[in-house]
Structure formats: C-alpha cells, structure tokens
C-alpha cells in the first residue's frame, strides 16, 4: 500500500491521504468493513445511514471506530418522504399492493399492512450524528438547516452536500456547506435532485463537473461514472478536487450487498441500466429486471417515497435470499462494464494511480 500523500488540499482538509471517497450506500448496502477498509487505505469511507435512528447511528460509529481510527463519513437523506405522502390514502396503498399479489405469493410472503411502517425522522437521526461526531457528515435530497450546519461546524464535522445541477451547487455553497458533490446522471443509486424533479435534472458528469467548478468556490467532488484511474484523471482534469465512487465499491467483497449483486456488477458487459421509480418511489439507477422496470404493476405509477419501498421491500429481501435476479434490487451506475476489482485494496490502488 502506498503511503504517499496526494497533493490535494481536499485530502488535507479531510485529513485523508488520497482525495478518494467511497460513496455511501443506503438501504442496508453499506458495511462497517467497507468503510474501514477504504479509510484504512487512505481514502474516506462513508456509511449510508438513512434507515437508522439516532441511537443506531451512535452505535454504528462505535463499531466503525473499532476498525479504523481514520476519518469517515456518515450520510443521511435530508428529506425522508415525498410531499405527496401526506395526501396518500389507504385505498391507494391497497390498490398498488394488489398489483404485487402474485409476487408476494411467489415468495411465500404476507402482503405488507397499511400503517406498519413510517418514514425516518431526520432531526432525530441528526442528534445521533452530532453526538457521534464523525469527521464528515454528507447528505442528499436537500440542504440541512442553518442550525444543523452550525452545530456541525462547532463540533468540527465537515459537511458535503450533493448537487445534480448548477443551481443546486450554488444553493449548497450559499447555505454554507463545506464541499459540494457534483453527481452526474451516470451514477448508480438515487438521483438526489432537490430544486427540480430528478427527471428534469439529468446532467452527465462531463458537462456538470466543469460547470459546477466554474460556478462555486468551495471544493467540488465529482461522482458518477468513475471506476478506474482513467475516470479519476478525467475528473481531476475537469476541475474536481476529489472523486466519489459508488458502483465500483459496491462490487467489492467488503460491501454490504449480496454476492449475487456483486457478481452481476463484476460480470456486466453491456452497460445497460435503467432509471426508475419502481423500487422506492424515488428515481434511481438499476440493472433492468422485473422489479426495476415496474413489470408487476403493468405501468401503474409508483407510490410516493417511501410508500413504494414498503411494498417492494419484502420482495427484494426475499429475492436476495432465494437469489432471484428478477426481483432483487440491483442498483448499478452506467460505469458497470468497467467494474473489475472485487477487493477494496486493489480498487484503491487502481483509483489512486489516476490522481496526480
Ligand atoms: C446501491 C447504492 C446506494 C446508494 N445510496 C446512497 C445514499 O444513501 N446516499 C448518498 O448520498 N448516495 C448514495 N448513493 C450514491 C453513491 O454514494 C455515489 O455517489 C454514486 O454511486 C457515484 O456514482 P457511480 O455509481 O457511477 O460510481 C448510492 C449508490 C448506490 C450504487
């Protein structure tokens, strides 16, 4: 493992060796081992904690600290429910649930009941983050309140917010967030747009990154479509102060996903993905299958987030156990044919080689 410091003010500010961030994965796909492996390799590991409560976040940080004494990031979703959820009714839930009747039967599942699940509470989660005080708090789907940003500054927690457009990046800077993540439409996982619908905010990394660089003064981290040294070098050339990589780290053995999902990323040669609301209700990028192309509902609109995930959650969990590729949630970015390395240390060496 190289111990040479990259000449990057971002790395110095984050107190890491290389300006390479492992993107957080929500929905249970992050792992303590992944975060620790990346941070111990000189990058910044991140844990996507948006399904945890404040106490679980504090316990999580204790577990991470048993495996690394290096900086790491905790990531939350500022908005945990779509505005339409407040007007959403039980008959609408049941009508949509009926579309999945055969799928529940296929997996021997009891259909989920209305009222059993509730959106996460961001303010309560945030208390856990502030108490645990990770080196970095990163967030998506909006901008944390001035009070929260002030509390982070007082505790020495650096903040990173995601932007999918120039206007979002400018809003992030104006709010006083420390760094902005320019995340192009190639990226795996959810499109975290917050000023306009994500369908109208699909700018690719090659266009978004230099435009964000030209419009803000805070450090810019590039995400979306980076999986090897060439992508890292290109991002640096386009003005990035650092890079965030998701899909390539998801394919590593240390990640929290299933071996079937990892293999589907490592074996992919066609690079075809789909953007869809069918799995959670929010727009996200997946490998196409029955679940992500909304096949069971025959075109009915997905429910607002997170209600759609209350219906699909038991299905994707059961499909993960039975290794059913059609009903698993196979998140992936467009970079998937370039994903080659099944271990963090080898992937980190590949990425580090791209940063000059
Ligand atoms: C399975 C999956 C889950 C993700 N969950 C989150 C999340 O909860 N919060 C977040 O900020 N980004 C999330 N992301 C985005 C990644 O952290 C990262 O920014 C993105 O994957 C970079 O693009 P790439 O996939 O082309 O490397 C997720 C990505 C994937 C693939």
XYZ file of N, CA and C in Angstrom, residues 102-306:
615
model
N -49.317 -11.570 -6.955
C -48.664 -12.811 -7.433
C -47.206 -12.886 -6.982
N -46.586 -11.724 -6.887
C -45.163 -11.732 -6.495
C -45.027 -12.111 -5.018
N -45.941 -11.583 -4.164
C -45.890 -11.986 -2.754
C -46.081 -13.503 -2.647
N -47.034 -14.036 -3.444
C -47.275 -15.484 -3.426
C -46.040 -16.257 -3.855
N -45.410 -15.786 -4.917
C -44.209 -16.460 -5.450
C -43.147 -16.638 -4.361
N -43.024 -15.628 -3.472
C -42.003 -15.702 -2.419
C -42.588 -16.155 -1.075
N -43.869 -16.552 -1.062
C -44.500 -17.009 0.190
C -44.593 -15.905 1.224
N -44.848 -14.670 0.791
C -44.859 -13.515 1.707
C -46.280 -13.093 2.052
N -46.486 -12.639 3.294
C -47.721 -11.938 3.659
C -47.613 -10.521 3.110
N -48.619 -10.022 2.368
C -48.528 -8.630 1.872
C -48.423 -7.643 3.035
N -47.617 -6.590 2.884
C -47.457 -5.618 3.974
C -48.766 -4.906 4.299
N -48.927 -4.556 5.579
C -50.152 -3.872 6.033
C -49.956 -2.361 5.989
N -51.012 -1.649 5.689
C -51.055 -0.174 5.750
C -50.789 0.274 7.185
N -49.932 1.248 7.346
C -49.689 1.813 8.680
C -48.609 1.105 9.469
N -48.046 0.026 8.924
C -46.999 -0.702 9.651
C -45.663 0.038 9.654
N -45.433 0.858 8.642
C -44.122 1.493 8.520
C -44.258 3.009 8.423
N -43.215 3.699 8.832
C -43.235 5.165 8.848
C -41.905 5.698 8.316
N -41.928 6.909 7.742
C -40.657 7.475 7.263
C -39.699 7.725 8.421
N -38.405 7.724 8.129
C -37.397 8.036 9.145
C -37.519 9.507 9.560
N -37.057 9.809 10.778
C -37.126 11.172 11.313
C -35.723 11.796 11.261
N -35.542 12.715 10.309
C -34.207 13.280 10.072
C -33.655 13.988 11.318
N -34.492 14.765 12.005
C -33.985 15.526 13.159
C -33.466 14.597 14.249
N -34.203 13.481 14.441
C -33.776 12.504 15.457
C -32.481 11.819 15.025
N -32.395 11.482 13.737
C -31.160 10.868 13.216
C -29.982 11.815 13.418
N -30.251 13.102 13.185
C -29.194 14.110 13.246
C -28.617 14.238 14.652
N -29.469 14.036 15.677
C -28.956 14.077 17.056
C -27.875 13.013 17.234
N -28.113 11.841 16.640
C -27.124 10.762 16.712
C -25.835 11.146 16.005
N -25.956 11.773 14.830
C -24.757 12.177 14.082
C -23.959 13.192 14.894
N -24.654 14.202 15.454
C -23.943 15.260 16.180
C -23.251 14.702 17.414
N -23.900 13.763 18.097
C -23.270 13.164 19.288
C -22.072 12.310 18.908
N -22.226 11.534 17.830
C -21.130 10.635 17.428
C -19.983 11.402 16.790
N -20.296 12.567 16.212
C -19.294 13.453 15.596
C -18.306 12.724 14.677
N -18.795 12.134 13.578
C -17.857 11.611 12.579
C -17.107 12.782 11.946
N -15.973 12.498 11.282
C -15.193 13.585 10.670
C -16.018 14.314 9.623
N -16.903 13.568 8.939
C -17.673 14.150 7.826
C -19.132 13.737 7.934
N -20.019 14.698 7.675
C -21.444 14.412 7.519
C -21.787 14.763 6.081
N -22.200 13.751 5.305
C -22.611 14.036 3.926
C -24.107 13.799 3.815
N -24.751 14.561 2.924
C -26.201 14.434 2.833
C -26.696 14.696 1.425
N -27.902 14.179 1.172
C -28.524 14.265 -0.154
C -29.995 14.648 -0.006
N -30.635 14.940 -1.141
C -32.066 15.278 -1.179
C -32.372 16.548 -0.397
N -31.518 17.563 -0.549
C -31.814 18.839 0.098
C -30.600 19.360 0.837
N -30.821 20.443 1.577
C -29.735 21.078 2.336
C -30.149 21.145 3.799
N -29.262 20.704 4.685
C -29.550 20.761 6.126
C -29.772 22.202 6.556
N -30.520 22.380 7.639
C -30.854 23.726 8.118
C -29.597 24.453 8.603
N -29.660 25.801 8.653
C -28.513 26.566 9.174
C -28.109 26.110 10.578
N -29.094 25.770 11.431
C -28.766 25.322 12.798
C -27.919 24.057 12.782
N -28.298 23.128 11.904
C -27.553 21.862 11.828
C -26.145 22.117 11.282
N -26.041 22.950 10.258
C -24.714 23.233 9.701
C -23.836 23.927 10.749
N -24.453 24.805 11.540
C -23.701 25.498 12.606
C -23.234 24.484 13.657
N -24.149 23.575 14.028
C -23.794 22.554 15.028
C -22.655 21.669 14.514
N -22.660 21.362 13.226
C -21.561 20.568 12.647
C -20.250 21.336 12.750
N -20.295 22.627 12.365
C -19.063 23.438 12.435
C -18.519 23.477 13.860
N -19.420 23.651 14.844
C -18.983 23.741 16.247
C -18.310 22.449 16.707
N -18.737 21.323 16.130
C -18.154 20.029 16.525
C -17.019 19.588 15.610
N -16.642 20.438 14.655
C -15.550 20.080 13.741
C -15.932 19.028 12.718
N -17.247 18.904 12.448
C -17.708 17.931 11.438
C -17.776 18.654 10.091
N -17.027 18.172 9.104
C -17.097 18.779 7.764
C -18.359 18.296 7.055
N -18.943 19.164 6.219
C -20.196 18.795 5.547
C -20.015 18.745 4.028
N -20.687 17.761 3.431
C -20.696 17.603 1.966
C -22.152 17.419 1.543
N -22.600 18.227 0.563
C -23.973 18.086 0.053
C -23.929 17.792 -1.434
N -24.875 16.968 -1.887
C -24.902 16.574 -3.298
C -25.718 17.557 -4.122
N -25.226 17.798 -5.364
C -25.939 18.645 -6.328
C -25.995 17.927 -7.667
N -27.138 18.026 -8.320
C -27.279 17.417 -9.654
C -27.350 18.472 -10.756
N -27.396 19.744 -10.366
C -27.438 20.847 -11.343
C -26.558 21.992 -10.834
N -26.282 22.950 -11.719
C -25.505 24.125 -11.301
C -26.255 24.869 -10.193
N -27.564 25.054 -10.376
C -28.353 25.814 -9.385
C -28.291 25.138 -8.010
N -28.334 23.829 -7.975
C -28.239 23.142 -6.676
C -26.859 23.350 -6.047
N -25.800 23.313 -6.886
C -24.447 23.514 -6.351
C -24.304 24.923 -5.764
N -24.863 25.916 -6.452
C -24.797 27.295 -5.956
C -25.577 27.405 -4.635
N -26.729 26.747 -4.568
C -27.530 26.778 -3.324
C -26.763 26.118 -2.176
N -26.053 25.052 -2.476
C -25.248 24.359 -1.452
C -24.170 25.309 -0.912
N -23.494 25.996 -1.837
C -22.447 26.926 -1.389
C -23.043 28.070 -0.575
N -24.155 28.634 -1.070
C -24.755 29.789 -0.375
C -25.227 29.411 1.032
N -25.586 28.154 1.233
C -26.055 27.717 2.555
C -24.905 27.560 3.546
N -23.665 27.562 3.034
C -22.519 27.440 3.941
C -22.039 26.011 4.142
N -22.429 25.105 3.250
C -21.919 23.729 3.308
C -20.447 23.764 2.887
N -19.613 22.897 3.487
C -18.167 22.980 3.243
C -17.761 22.558 1.836
N -18.408 21.517 1.288
C -17.986 20.962 -0.010
C -19.217 20.511 -0.767
N -19.101 20.518 -2.108
C -20.251 20.081 -2.908
C -19.861 18.851 -3.714
N -20.793 17.908 -3.774
C -20.633 16.713 -4.608
C -21.406 16.971 -5.893
N -20.684 17.017 -7.021
C -21.368 17.173 -8.319
C -21.622 15.769 -8.841
N -22.877 15.341 -8.787
C -23.159 13.951 -9.128
C -23.899 13.861 -10.455
N -23.187 13.352 -11.461
C -23.734 13.242 -12.808
C -24.748 12.121 -12.925
N -25.534 12.205 -13.996
C -26.665 11.283 -14.178
C -26.236 9.840 -14.412
N -24.933 9.605 -14.660
C -24.460 8.233 -14.852
C -24.505 7.423 -13.559
N -24.502 8.121 -12.434
C -24.267 7.482 -11.130
C -25.292 6.402 -10.795
N -24.838 5.413 -10.038
C -25.742 4.398 -9.501
C -26.516 4.944 -8.315
N -27.612 4.271 -7.955
C -28.425 4.696 -6.811
C -29.394 5.807 -7.184
N -29.888 6.516 -6.159
C -30.926 7.528 -6.379
C -30.374 8.815 -6.969
N -31.183 9.501 -7.753
C -30.854 10.844 -8.224
C -31.337 11.817 -7.141
N -30.411 12.472 -6.444
C -30.814 13.237 -5.250
C -31.200 14.685 -5.517
N -31.831 14.963 -6.651
C -32.198 16.342 -7.006
C -33.157 16.917 -5.961
N -33.042 18.240 -5.725
C -33.953 18.840 -4.740
C -34.556 20.169 -5.173
N -34.088 20.770 -6.263
C -34.717 22.017 -6.698
C -35.744 21.784 -7.789
N -35.485 20.797 -8.637
C -36.421 20.436 -9.697
C -36.582 18.922 -9.684
N -37.621 18.398 -10.331
C -37.758 16.939 -10.358
C -36.498 16.284 -10.925
N -36.150 15.119 -10.406
C -34.905 14.481 -10.859
C -34.966 14.144 -12.343
N -36.164 13.871 -12.870
C -36.303 13.598 -14.314
C -35.844 14.787 -15.163
N -35.938 16.011 -14.598
C -35.558 17.217 -15.349
C -34.137 17.679 -14.999
N -33.413 16.885 -14.234
C -32.100 17.319 -13.732
C -31.024 16.301 -14.093
N -31.151 15.714 -15.274
C -30.237 14.623 -15.652
C -29.058 15.146 -16.473
N -28.083 15.727 -15.793
C -26.888 16.233 -16.472
C -25.752 15.234 -16.241
N -25.049 14.859 -17.315
C -23.949 13.907 -17.185
C -22.730 14.546 -16.526
N -21.874 13.711 -15.955
C -20.717 14.217 -15.194
C -19.795 15.100 -16.044
N -19.561 14.729 -17.307
C -18.657 15.512 -18.156
C -19.151 16.939 -18.355
N -20.452 17.152 -18.361
C -20.994 18.508 -18.520
C -21.163 19.199 -17.162
N -21.598 18.426 -16.160
C -21.920 19.029 -14.856
C -20.676 19.499 -14.106
N -19.661 18.648 -14.080
C -18.498 18.909 -13.217
C -17.787 20.229 -13.542
N -17.373 20.473 -14.814
C -16.688 21.757 -15.071
C -17.618 22.943 -14.885
N -18.907 22.760 -15.148
C -19.846 23.876 -14.973
C -20.005 24.202 -13.486
N -20.066 23.185 -12.640
C -20.124 23.440 -11.194
C -18.820 24.104 -10.746
N -17.691 23.582 -11.245
C -16.367 24.163 -10.897
C -16.348 25.671 -11.181
N -16.966 26.050 -12.334
C -16.956 27.456 -12.741
C -17.911 28.324 -11.919
N -18.803 27.713 -11.184
C -19.859 28.489 -10.518
C -19.798 28.515 -8.997
N -18.880 27.746 -8.396
C -18.732 27.788 -6.933
C -17.253 27.900 -6.572
N -16.996 28.334 -5.336
C -15.602 28.419 -4.876
C -15.244 27.296 -3.923
N -16.241 26.670 -3.310
C -15.942 25.591 -2.368
C -15.405 24.368 -3.137
N -14.721 23.444 -2.451
C -14.216 22.250 -3.128
C -15.341 21.460 -3.793
N -15.044 20.936 -4.984
C -16.021 20.161 -5.756
C -15.539 18.711 -5.837
N -16.411 17.807 -5.457
C -16.113 16.369 -5.541
C -16.954 15.813 -6.689
N -16.313 15.031 -7.557
C -17.017 14.501 -8.736
C -17.538 13.101 -8.447
N -18.776 12.843 -8.859
C -19.339 11.492 -8.731
C -20.120 11.165 -9.993
N -20.151 9.869 -10.310
C -20.943 9.412 -11.449
C -20.060 9.009 -12.607
N -19.939 7.704 -12.823
C -19.212 7.221 -13.998
C -17.725 7.045 -13.808
N -17.255 7.027 -12.563
C -15.814 6.849 -12.300
C -15.601 5.465 -11.679
N -14.724 4.656 -12.294
C -14.470 3.326 -11.724
C -13.020 2.896 -11.871
N -12.209 3.677 -12.571
C -10.793 3.291 -12.709
C -9.930 4.549 -12.786
N -8.599 4.349 -12.992
C -7.683 5.505 -12.948
C -8.004 6.522 -14.039
N -8.573 6.056 -15.170
C -8.873 6.996 -16.254
C -9.974 7.969 -15.835
N -10.990 7.440 -15.172
C -12.089 8.294 -14.711
C -11.621 9.289 -13.660
N -10.735 8.828 -12.767
C -10.206 9.726 -11.731
C -9.411 10.858 -12.396
N -8.550 10.495 -13.362
C -7.734 11.510 -14.042
C -8.616 12.496 -14.804
N -9.664 11.982 -15.453
C -10.563 12.860 -16.210
C -11.277 13.828 -15.281
N -11.711 13.332 -14.127
C -12.404 14.200 -13.169
C -11.468 15.299 -12.680
N -10.221 14.930 -12.409
C -9.251 15.941 -11.956
C -9.042 16.995 -13.051
N -8.929 16.515 -14.288
C -8.739 17.415 -15.432
C -9.918 18.378 -15.587
N -11.105 17.908 -15.270
C -12.315 18.734 -15.422
C -12.553 19.646 -14.209
N -11.613 19.629 -13.272
C -11.695 20.599 -12.179
C -12.093 20.040 -10.829
N -12.195 18.715 -10.703
C -12.588 18.139 -9.409
C -11.455 18.255 -8.394
N -11.826 18.504 -7.124
C -10.854 18.483 -6.021
C -10.751 17.090 -5.418
N -11.684 16.232 -5.778
C -11.688 14.854 -5.278
C -12.762 14.083 -6.023
N -12.808 12.791 -5.794
C -13.794 11.954 -6.501
C -14.553 11.097 -5.500
N -15.790 10.782 -5.849
C -16.584 9.826 -5.052
C -17.024 8.701 -5.979
N -16.781 7.483 -5.530
C -17.048 6.310 -6.360
C -18.037 5.406 -5.635
N -19.081 4.984 -6.337
C -20.087 4.125 -5.715
C -20.084 2.717 -6.276
N -20.548 2.573 -7.514
C -20.768 1.248 -8.102
C -19.537 0.341 -7.968
N -18.343 0.875 -8.227
C -17.138 0.032 -8.178
C -16.880 -0.480 -6.764
N -17.195 0.338 -5.731
C -17.023 -0.136 -4.354
C -18.135 -1.115 -3.946
N -19.319 -0.938 -4.542
C -20.423 -1.860 -4.230
C -20.060 -3.288 -4.640
N -19.231 -3.411 -5.691
C -18.841 -4.736 -6.197
C -17.748 -5.391 -5.358
N -17.213 -4.676 -4.371
C -16.140 -5.251 -3.542
C -16.727 -6.184 -2.484
N -15.961 -7.212 -2.151
C -16.414 -8.220 -1.179
C -16.761 -7.585 0.161
N -16.122 -6.446 0.487
C -16.346 -5.812 1.800
C -17.695 -5.091 1.859
N -18.384 -4.883 0.726
C -19.632 -4.097 0.764
C -20.755 -4.914 1.399
N -21.873 -4.240 1.658
C -22.979 -4.901 2.363
C -23.963 -5.595 1.442
N -23.686 -5.642 0.150
C -24.673 -6.249 -0.732
C -24.456 -7.762 -0.866
N -25.328 -8.417 -1.609
C -25.243 -9.879 -1.734
C -24.161 -10.266 -2.745
N -23.721 -11.513 -2.647
C -22.700 -11.945 -3.617
C -23.307 -11.975 -5.013
N -24.614 -12.273 -5.138
C -25.253 -12.295 -6.466
C -25.239 -10.897 -7.095
N -25.523 -9.876 -6.270
C -25.493 -8.491 -6.781
C -24.069 -8.124 -7.199
N -23.103 -8.473 -6.349
C -21.697 -8.160 -6.682
C -21.290 -8.824 -7.991
N -21.681 -10.099 -8.138
C -21.316 -10.807 -9.385
C -21.977 -10.156 -10.594
N -23.236 -9.698 -10.433
C -23.912 -9.077 -11.578
C -23.223 -7.770 -11.982
N -22.542 -7.130 -11.037
C -21.774 -5.919 -11.372
C -20.446 -6.289 -12.026
N -19.782 -7.298 -11.480
C -18.457 -7.677 -11.999
C -18.548 -8.351 -13.365
N -19.682 -9.026 -13.636
C -19.819 -9.774 -14.901
C -20.469 -8.964 -16.010
N -20.890 -7.731 -15.730
C -21.686 -6.994 -16.708
C -20.828 -6.546 -17.893
N -21.320 -6.802 -19.109
C -20.545 -6.332 -20.266
C -21.337 -5.335 -21.126
N -22.678 -5.337 -21.019
C -23.418 -4.442 -21.928
C -23.585 -3.026 -21.378
N -23.462 -2.839 -20.070
C -23.520 -1.493 -19.505
C -24.898 -0.858 -19.548
N -25.935 -1.669 -19.728
C -27.275 -1.080 -19.822
C -27.918 -1.023 -18.441
N -28.370 0.172 -18.098
C -29.045 0.381 -16.814
C -30.350 1.112 -17.075
N -31.194 1.190 -16.038
C -32.456 1.915 -16.200
C -32.668 2.841 -15.006
N -33.237 4.018 -15.275
C -33.628 4.928 -14.196
C -35.107 4.714 -13.930
N -35.456 4.472 -12.673
C -36.829 4.063 -12.397
C -37.245 4.456 -10.983
N -38.561 4.736 -10.840
C -39.130 4.983 -9.505
C -39.756 3.729 -8.917
N -39.673 2.617 -9.645
C -40.481 1.435 -9.289
C -40.066 0.771 -7.983
N -38.829 0.964 -7.543
C -38.378 0.208 -6.365
C -38.683 0.954 -5.065
N -38.400 2.267 -5.035
C -38.624 3.005 -3.775
C -39.651 4.128 -3.906
N -39.968 4.521 -5.132
C -40.804 5.710 -5.334
C -39.959 6.903 -5.753
N -38.644 6.843 -5.506
C -37.739 7.891 -5.994
C -36.906 7.327 -7.134
N -36.479 8.243 -8.010
C -35.793 7.910 -9.255
C -34.393 7.374 -8.941
N -34.103 6.158 -9.390
C -32.794 5.575 -9.091
C -32.345 4.709 -10.252
N -31.023 4.490 -10.322
C -30.463 3.728 -11.449
C -30.158 2.287 -11.036
N -30.636 1.351 -11.858
C -30.538 -0.094 -11.588
C -30.125 -0.841 -12.852
N -29.719 -2.109 -12.682
C -29.719 -3.039 -13.797
C -31.184 -3.364 -14.062
N -31.586 -3.453 -15.344
C -33.012 -3.694 -15.611
C -33.437 -5.119 -15.234
N -34.545 -5.234 -14.524
C -35.165 -6.539 -14.256
C -36.663 -6.308 -14.005
N -37.387 -7.360 -13.657
C -38.851 -7.243 -13.476
C -39.193 -6.161 -12.450
N -38.426 -6.135 -11.341
C -38.731 -5.193 -10.270
C -38.468 -3.753 -10.715
N -37.291 -3.502 -11.300
C -36.925 -2.108 -11.596
C -37.646 -1.557 -12.818
N -38.147 -2.425 -13.696
C -38.875 -1.902 -14.854
C -40.381 -1.846 -14.583
N -40.755 -2.069 -13.319
C -42.150 -1.884 -12.899
C -43.089 -2.918 -13.524
N -42.547 -4.084 -13.897
C -43.353 -5.085 -14.612
C -44.597 -5.546 -13.834
N -44.498 -5.797 -12.510
C -45.678 -6.349 -11.831
C -46.894 -5.424 -11.875
N -46.679 -4.092 -11.905
C -47.825 -3.178 -11.843
C -48.387 -2.875 -13.228
N -47.746 -3.396 -14.254
C -48.174 -3.157 -15.653
C -48.379 -1.670 -15.914
N -47.417 -0.872 -15.443
C -47.416 0.554 -15.795
C -48.094 1.477 -14.797
N -48.638 0.969 -13.686
C -49.227 1.878 -12.685
C -48.117 2.736 -12.083
N -48.436 3.998 -11.787
C -47.399 4.890 -11.246
C -46.936 4.399 -9.889
N -45.621 4.423 -9.633
C -45.132 4.067 -8.299
C -45.684 5.032 -7.247
N -45.790 4.553 -6.002
C -46.283 5.389 -4.898
C -45.198 6.388 -4.500
N -45.599 7.456 -3.766
C -44.568 8.395 -3.284
C -43.577 7.687 -2.346
N -42.353 8.217 -2.304
C -41.345 7.678 -1.395
C -41.724 8.008 0.047
N -41.598 7.112 1.015
C -41.083 5.752 0.875
C -42.178 4.683 0.736
